[in-house]
PDB file of C-alpha atoms in Angstrom:
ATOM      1  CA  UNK A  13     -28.425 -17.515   2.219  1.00 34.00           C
ATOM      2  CA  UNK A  14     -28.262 -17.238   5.874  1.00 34.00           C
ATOM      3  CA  UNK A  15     -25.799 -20.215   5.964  1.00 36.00           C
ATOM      4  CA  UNK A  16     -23.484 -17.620   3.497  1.00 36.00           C
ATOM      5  CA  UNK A  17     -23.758 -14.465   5.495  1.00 37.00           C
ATOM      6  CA  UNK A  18     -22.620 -16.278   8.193  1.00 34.00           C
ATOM      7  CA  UNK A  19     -19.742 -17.598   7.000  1.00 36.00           C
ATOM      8  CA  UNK A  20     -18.818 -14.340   5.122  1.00 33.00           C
ATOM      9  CA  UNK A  21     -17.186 -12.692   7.990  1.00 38.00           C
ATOM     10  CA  UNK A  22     -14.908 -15.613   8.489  1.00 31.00           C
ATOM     11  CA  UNK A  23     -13.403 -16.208   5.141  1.00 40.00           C
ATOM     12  CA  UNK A  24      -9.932 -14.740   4.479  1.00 46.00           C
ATOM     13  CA  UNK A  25      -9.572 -11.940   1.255  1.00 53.00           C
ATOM     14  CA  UNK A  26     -13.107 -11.055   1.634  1.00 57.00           C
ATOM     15  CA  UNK A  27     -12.426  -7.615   3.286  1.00 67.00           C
ATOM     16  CA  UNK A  28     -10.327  -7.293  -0.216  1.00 72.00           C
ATOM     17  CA  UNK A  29     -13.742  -6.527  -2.187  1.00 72.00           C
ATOM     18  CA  UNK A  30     -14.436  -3.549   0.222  1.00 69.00           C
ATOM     19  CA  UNK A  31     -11.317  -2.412  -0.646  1.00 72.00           C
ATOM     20  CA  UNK A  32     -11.970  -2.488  -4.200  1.00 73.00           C
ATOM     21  CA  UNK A  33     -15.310  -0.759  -4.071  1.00 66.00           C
ATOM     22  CA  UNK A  34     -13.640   1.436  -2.171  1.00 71.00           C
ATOM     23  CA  UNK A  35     -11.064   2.334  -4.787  1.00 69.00           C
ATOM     24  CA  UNK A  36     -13.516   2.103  -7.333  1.00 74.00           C
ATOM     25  CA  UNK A  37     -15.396   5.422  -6.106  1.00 70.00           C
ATOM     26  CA  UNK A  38     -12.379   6.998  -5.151  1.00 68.00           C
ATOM     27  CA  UNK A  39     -11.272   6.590  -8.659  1.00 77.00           C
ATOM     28  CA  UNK A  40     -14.499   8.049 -10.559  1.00 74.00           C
ATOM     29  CA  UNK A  41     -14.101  11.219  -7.698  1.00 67.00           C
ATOM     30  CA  UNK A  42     -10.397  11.132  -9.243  1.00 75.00           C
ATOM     31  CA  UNK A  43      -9.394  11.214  -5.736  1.00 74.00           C
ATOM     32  CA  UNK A  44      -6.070   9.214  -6.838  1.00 84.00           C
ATOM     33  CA  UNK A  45      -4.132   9.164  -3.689  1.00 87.00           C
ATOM     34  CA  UNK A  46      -7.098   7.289  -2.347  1.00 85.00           C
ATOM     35  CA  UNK A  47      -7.450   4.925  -4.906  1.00 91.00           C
ATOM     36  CA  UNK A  48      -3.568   4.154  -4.458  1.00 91.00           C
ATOM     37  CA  UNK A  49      -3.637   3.582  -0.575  1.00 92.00           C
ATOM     38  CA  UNK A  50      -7.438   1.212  -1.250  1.00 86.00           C
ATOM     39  CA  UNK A  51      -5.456  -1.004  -3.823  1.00 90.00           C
ATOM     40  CA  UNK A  52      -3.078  -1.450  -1.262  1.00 91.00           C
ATOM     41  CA  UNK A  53      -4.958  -2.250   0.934  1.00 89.00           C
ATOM     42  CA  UNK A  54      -6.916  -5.020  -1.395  1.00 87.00           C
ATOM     43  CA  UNK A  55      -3.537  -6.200  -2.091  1.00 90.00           C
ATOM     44  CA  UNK A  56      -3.644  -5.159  -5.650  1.00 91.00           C
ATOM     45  CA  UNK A  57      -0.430  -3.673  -5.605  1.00 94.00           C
ATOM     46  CA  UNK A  58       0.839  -3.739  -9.317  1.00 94.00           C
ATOM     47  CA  UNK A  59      -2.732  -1.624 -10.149  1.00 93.00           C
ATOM     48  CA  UNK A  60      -1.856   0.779  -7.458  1.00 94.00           C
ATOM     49  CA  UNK A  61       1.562   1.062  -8.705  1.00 97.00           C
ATOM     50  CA  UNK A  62       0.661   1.951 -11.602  1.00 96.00           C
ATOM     51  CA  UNK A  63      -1.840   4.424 -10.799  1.00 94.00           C
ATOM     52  CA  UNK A  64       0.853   5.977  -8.499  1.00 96.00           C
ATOM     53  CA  UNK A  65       3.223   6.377 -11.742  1.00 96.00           C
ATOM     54  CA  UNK A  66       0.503   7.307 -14.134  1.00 94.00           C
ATOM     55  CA  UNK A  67      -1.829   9.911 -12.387  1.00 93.00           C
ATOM     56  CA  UNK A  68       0.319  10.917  -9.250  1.00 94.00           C
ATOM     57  CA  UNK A  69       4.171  10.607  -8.605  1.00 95.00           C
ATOM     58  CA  UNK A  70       5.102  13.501 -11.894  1.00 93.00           C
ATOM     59  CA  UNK A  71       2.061  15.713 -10.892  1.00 92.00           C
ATOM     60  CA  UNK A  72       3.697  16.079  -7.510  1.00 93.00           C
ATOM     61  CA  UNK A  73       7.081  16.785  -8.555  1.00 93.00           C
ATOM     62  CA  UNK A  74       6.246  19.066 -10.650  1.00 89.00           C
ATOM     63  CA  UNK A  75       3.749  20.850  -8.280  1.00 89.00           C
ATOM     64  CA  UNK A  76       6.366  20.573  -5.711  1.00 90.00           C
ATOM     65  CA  UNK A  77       4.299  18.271  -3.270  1.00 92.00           C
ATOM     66  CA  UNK A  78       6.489  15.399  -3.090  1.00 94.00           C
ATOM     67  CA  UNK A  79       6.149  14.839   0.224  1.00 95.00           C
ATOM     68  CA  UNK A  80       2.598  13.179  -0.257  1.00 95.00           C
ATOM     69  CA  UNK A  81       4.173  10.309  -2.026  1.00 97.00           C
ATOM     70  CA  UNK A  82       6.646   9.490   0.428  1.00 97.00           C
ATOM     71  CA  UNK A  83       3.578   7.093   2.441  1.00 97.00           C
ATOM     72  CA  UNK A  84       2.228   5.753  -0.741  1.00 97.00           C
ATOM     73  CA  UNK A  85       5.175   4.896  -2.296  1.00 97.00           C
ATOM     74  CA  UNK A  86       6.709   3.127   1.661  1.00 97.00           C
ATOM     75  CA  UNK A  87       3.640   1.416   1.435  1.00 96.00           C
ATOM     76  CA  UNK A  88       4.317  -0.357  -1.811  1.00 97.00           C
ATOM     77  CA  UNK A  89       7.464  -0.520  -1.279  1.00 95.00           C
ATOM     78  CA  UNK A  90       7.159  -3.245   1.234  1.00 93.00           C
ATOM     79  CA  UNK A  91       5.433  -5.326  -1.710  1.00 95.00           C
ATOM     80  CA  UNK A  92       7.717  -4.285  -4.370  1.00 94.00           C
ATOM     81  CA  UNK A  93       8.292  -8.040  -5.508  1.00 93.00           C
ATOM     82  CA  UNK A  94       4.926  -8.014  -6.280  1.00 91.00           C
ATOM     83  CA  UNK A  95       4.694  -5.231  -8.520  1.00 96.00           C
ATOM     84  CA  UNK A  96       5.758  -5.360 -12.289  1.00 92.00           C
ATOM     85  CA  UNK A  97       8.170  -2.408 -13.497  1.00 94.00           C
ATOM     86  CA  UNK A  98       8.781  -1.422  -9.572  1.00 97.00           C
ATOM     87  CA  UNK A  99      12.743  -1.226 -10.748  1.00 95.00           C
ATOM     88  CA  UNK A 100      12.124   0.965 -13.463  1.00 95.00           C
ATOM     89  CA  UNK A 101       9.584   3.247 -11.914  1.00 97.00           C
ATOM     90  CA  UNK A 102       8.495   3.610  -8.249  1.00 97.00           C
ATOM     91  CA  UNK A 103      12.045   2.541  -6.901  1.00 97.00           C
ATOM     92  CA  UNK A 104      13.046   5.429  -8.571  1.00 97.00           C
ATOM     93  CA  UNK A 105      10.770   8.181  -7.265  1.00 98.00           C
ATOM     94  CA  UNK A 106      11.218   6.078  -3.874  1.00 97.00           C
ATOM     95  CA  UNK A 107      15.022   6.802  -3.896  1.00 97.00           C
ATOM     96  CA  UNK A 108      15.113  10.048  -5.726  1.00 97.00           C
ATOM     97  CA  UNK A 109      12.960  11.063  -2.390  1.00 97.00           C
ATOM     98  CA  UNK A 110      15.309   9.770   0.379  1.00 96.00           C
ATOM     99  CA  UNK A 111      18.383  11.569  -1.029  1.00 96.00           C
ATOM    100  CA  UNK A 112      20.118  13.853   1.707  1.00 92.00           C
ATOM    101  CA  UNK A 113      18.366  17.391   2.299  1.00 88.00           C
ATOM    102  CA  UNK A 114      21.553  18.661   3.898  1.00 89.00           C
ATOM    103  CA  UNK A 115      24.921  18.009   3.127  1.00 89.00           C
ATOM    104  CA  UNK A 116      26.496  14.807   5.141  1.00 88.00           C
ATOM    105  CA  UNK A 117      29.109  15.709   7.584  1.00 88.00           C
ATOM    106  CA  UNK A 118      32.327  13.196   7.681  1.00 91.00           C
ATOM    107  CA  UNK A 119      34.259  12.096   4.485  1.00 92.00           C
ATOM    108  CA  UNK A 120      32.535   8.482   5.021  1.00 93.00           C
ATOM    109  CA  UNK A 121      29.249   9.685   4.919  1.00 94.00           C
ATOM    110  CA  UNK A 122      29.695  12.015   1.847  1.00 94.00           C
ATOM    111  CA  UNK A 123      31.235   9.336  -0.433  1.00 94.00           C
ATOM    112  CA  UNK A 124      27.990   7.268   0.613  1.00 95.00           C
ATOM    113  CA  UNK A 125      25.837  10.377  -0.209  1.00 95.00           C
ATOM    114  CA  UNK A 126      27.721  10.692  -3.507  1.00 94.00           C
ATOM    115  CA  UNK A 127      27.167   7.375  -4.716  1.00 95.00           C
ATOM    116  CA  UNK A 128      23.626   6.985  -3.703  1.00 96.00           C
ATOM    117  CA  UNK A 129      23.365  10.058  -5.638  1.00 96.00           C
ATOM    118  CA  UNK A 130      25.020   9.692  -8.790  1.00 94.00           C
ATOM    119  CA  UNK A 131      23.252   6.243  -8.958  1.00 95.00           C
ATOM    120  CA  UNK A 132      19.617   7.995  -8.460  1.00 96.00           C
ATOM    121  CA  UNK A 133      20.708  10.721 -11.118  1.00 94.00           C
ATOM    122  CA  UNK A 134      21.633   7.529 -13.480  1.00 93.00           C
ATOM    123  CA  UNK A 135      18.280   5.737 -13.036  1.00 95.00           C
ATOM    124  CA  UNK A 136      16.285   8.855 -13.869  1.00 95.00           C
ATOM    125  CA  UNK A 137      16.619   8.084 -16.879  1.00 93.00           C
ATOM    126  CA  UNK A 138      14.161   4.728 -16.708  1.00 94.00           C
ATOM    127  CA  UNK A 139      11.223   6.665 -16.014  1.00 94.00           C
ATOM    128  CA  UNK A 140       7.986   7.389 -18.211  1.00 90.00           C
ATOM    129  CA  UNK A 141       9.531  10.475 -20.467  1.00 89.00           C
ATOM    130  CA  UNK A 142       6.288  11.135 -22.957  1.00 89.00           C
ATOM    131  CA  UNK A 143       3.734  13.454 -21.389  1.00 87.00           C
ATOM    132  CA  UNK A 144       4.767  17.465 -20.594  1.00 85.00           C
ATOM    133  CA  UNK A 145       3.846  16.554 -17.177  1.00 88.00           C
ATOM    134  CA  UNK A 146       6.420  13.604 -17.123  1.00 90.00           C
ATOM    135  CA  UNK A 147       9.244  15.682 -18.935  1.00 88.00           C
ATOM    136  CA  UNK A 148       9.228  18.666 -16.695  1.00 85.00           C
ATOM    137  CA  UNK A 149       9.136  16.117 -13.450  1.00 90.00           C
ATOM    138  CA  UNK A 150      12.349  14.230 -14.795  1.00 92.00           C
ATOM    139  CA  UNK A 151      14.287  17.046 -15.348  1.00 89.00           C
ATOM    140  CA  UNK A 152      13.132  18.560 -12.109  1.00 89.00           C
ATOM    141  CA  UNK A 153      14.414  16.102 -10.727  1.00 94.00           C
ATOM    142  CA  UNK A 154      17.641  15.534 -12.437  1.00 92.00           C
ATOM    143  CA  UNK A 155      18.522  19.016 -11.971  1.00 89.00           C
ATOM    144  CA  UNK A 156      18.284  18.682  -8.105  1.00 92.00           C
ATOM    145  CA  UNK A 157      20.138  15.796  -8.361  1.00 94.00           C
ATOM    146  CA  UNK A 158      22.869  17.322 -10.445  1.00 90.00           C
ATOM    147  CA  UNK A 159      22.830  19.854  -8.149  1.00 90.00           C
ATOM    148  CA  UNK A 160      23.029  17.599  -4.849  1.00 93.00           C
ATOM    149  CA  UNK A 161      26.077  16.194  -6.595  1.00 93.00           C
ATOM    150  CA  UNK A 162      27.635  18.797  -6.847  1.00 91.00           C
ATOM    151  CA  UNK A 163      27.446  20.092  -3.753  1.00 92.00           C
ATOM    152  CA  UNK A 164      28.414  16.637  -2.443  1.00 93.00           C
ATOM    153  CA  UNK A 165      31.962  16.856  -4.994  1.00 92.00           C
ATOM    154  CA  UNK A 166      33.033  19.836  -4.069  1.00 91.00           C
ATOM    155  CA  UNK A 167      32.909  19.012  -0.258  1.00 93.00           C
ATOM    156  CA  UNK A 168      34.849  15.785  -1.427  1.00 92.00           C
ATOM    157  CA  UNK A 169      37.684  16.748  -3.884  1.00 90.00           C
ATOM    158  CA  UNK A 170      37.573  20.595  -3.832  1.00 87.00           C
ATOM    159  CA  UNK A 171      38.195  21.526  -7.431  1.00 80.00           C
ATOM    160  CA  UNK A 172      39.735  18.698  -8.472  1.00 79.00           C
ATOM    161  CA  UNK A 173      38.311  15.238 -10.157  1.00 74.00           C
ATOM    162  CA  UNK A 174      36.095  17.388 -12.703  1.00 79.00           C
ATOM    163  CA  UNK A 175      36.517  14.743 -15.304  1.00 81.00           C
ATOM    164  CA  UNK A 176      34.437  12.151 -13.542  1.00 84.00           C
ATOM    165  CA  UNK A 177      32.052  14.660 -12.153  1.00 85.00           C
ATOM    166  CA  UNK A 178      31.501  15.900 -15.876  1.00 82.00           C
ATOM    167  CA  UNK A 179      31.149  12.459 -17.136  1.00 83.00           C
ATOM    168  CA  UNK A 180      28.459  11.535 -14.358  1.00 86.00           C
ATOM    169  CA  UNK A 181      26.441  14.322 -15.052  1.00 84.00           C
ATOM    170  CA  UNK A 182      26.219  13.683 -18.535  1.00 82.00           C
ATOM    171  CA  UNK A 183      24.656  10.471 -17.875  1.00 84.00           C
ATOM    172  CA  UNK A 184      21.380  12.540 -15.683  1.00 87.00           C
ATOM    173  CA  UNK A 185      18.374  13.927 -17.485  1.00 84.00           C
ATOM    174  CA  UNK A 186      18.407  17.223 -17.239  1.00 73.00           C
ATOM    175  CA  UNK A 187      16.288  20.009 -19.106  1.00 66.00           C
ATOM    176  CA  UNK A 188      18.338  21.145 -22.554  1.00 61.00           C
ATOM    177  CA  UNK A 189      17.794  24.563 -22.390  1.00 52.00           C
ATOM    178  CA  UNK A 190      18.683  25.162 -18.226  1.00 51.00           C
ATOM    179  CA  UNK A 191      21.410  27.115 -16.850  1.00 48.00           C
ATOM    180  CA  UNK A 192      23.377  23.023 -15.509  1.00 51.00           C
ATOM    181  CA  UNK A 193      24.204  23.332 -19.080  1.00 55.00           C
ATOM    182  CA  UNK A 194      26.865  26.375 -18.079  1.00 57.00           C
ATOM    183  CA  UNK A 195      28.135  24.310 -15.221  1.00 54.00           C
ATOM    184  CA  UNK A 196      29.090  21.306 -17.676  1.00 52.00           C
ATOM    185  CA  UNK A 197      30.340  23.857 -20.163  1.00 56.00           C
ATOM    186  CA  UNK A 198      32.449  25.212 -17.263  1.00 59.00           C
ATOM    187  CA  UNK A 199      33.838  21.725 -16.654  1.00 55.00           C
ATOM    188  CA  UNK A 200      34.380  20.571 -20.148  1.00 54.00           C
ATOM    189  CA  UNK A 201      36.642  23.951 -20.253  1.00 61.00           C
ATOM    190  CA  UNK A 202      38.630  23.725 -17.482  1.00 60.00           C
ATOM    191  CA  UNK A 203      39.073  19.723 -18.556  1.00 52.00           C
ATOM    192  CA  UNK A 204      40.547  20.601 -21.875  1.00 54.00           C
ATOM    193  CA  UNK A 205      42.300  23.439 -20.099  1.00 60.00           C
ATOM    194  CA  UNK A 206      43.908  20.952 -17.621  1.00 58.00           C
ATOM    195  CA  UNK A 207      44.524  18.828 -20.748  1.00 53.00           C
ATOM    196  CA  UNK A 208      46.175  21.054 -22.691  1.00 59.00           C
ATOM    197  CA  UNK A 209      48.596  22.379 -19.707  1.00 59.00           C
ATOM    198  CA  UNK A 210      49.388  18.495 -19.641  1.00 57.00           C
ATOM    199  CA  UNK A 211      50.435  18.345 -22.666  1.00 54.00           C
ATOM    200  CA  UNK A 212      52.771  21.723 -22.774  1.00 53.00           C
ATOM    201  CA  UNK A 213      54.690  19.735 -19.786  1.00 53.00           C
TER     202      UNK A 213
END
């Protein structure tokens, strides 16, 4: 036995189990921010993925404390090829979370904004959508993205280009019964509007 513990501090992955126990009681305290950042550590990153999606990344949007997944989610993000459904699920909250705060200055940097944007507001759609929890944090989220678009279209094309700003939209989840709906009503009018005036001339 004495032969083992000696050779115990020198063998590679071993610091791994700590980890694990470590998780282990974070995860019967339900202290699941923990349990994330100990499965990373122990390398384990597809179970702290997972944990992240399941018991943490919707809870936060919806509570409004996104900000604590921002190190969580860097952390795995480093790993991501190591982490089953990271496409679908954590890149998502990872670039729904980097979207511009404030409104780019320059035309270059707004057409970058709006496409990073509009594809964000497009991949909402791939997340968990079965729980209350992970409704309301979906369409919390596409409704700040709608929003950010927006805001981003009108400093590009004034009021013009509705068309493809209505049809972009459409493709974002957003809550059924929210006020959005009256901006896309708005559009879809002054569409057919512009539609009909082209066909008078």
């Amino acid at each position: 036995s004495s032969g083992i513990n000696a050779e115990w501090p020198l063998r590679p992955g071993d610091s791994n189990v700590f980890h694990c126990a470590r998780a282990l009681h974070a995860r019967y305290a339900r202290d699941w921010g923990k349990v994330v950042t100990w499965y990373t550590a122990a390398e384990m990153f597809d179970a702290a993925h997972r944990i992240l999606m399941d018991n943490i990344a919707p809870q936060k949007i919806v509570s409004r404390e996104e900000g604590d997944l921002v190190p969580l989610l860097t952390a795995l993000q480093e790993h991501s090829y190591n982490i089953l459904n990271w496409g679908k699920e954590g890149a998502v909250y990872f670039s729904y979370l980097h979207l511009p705060s404030v409104l780019p200055q320059g035309e270059e940097e707004l057409e970058l904004a709006r496409l990073k944007i509009s594809t964000t507001g497009h991949l909402l759609n791939n997340l968990p959508y079965t729980t209350l929890t992970e409704i309301c944090a979906v369409n919390m989220m596409g409704l700040r993205t709608c929003n950010l678009l927006v805001e981003v279209w009108r400093a590009l094309f004034g009021d013009t280009e509705n068309r493809e700003l209505l049809l972009t939209m459409k493709t974002f989840p957003l809550p059924s019964d929210y006020w959005i709906n009256d901006i896309i009503t708005k559009l879809s009018c002054e569409i057919i509007a512009e539609e009909q005036l082209d066909m008078v001339h």
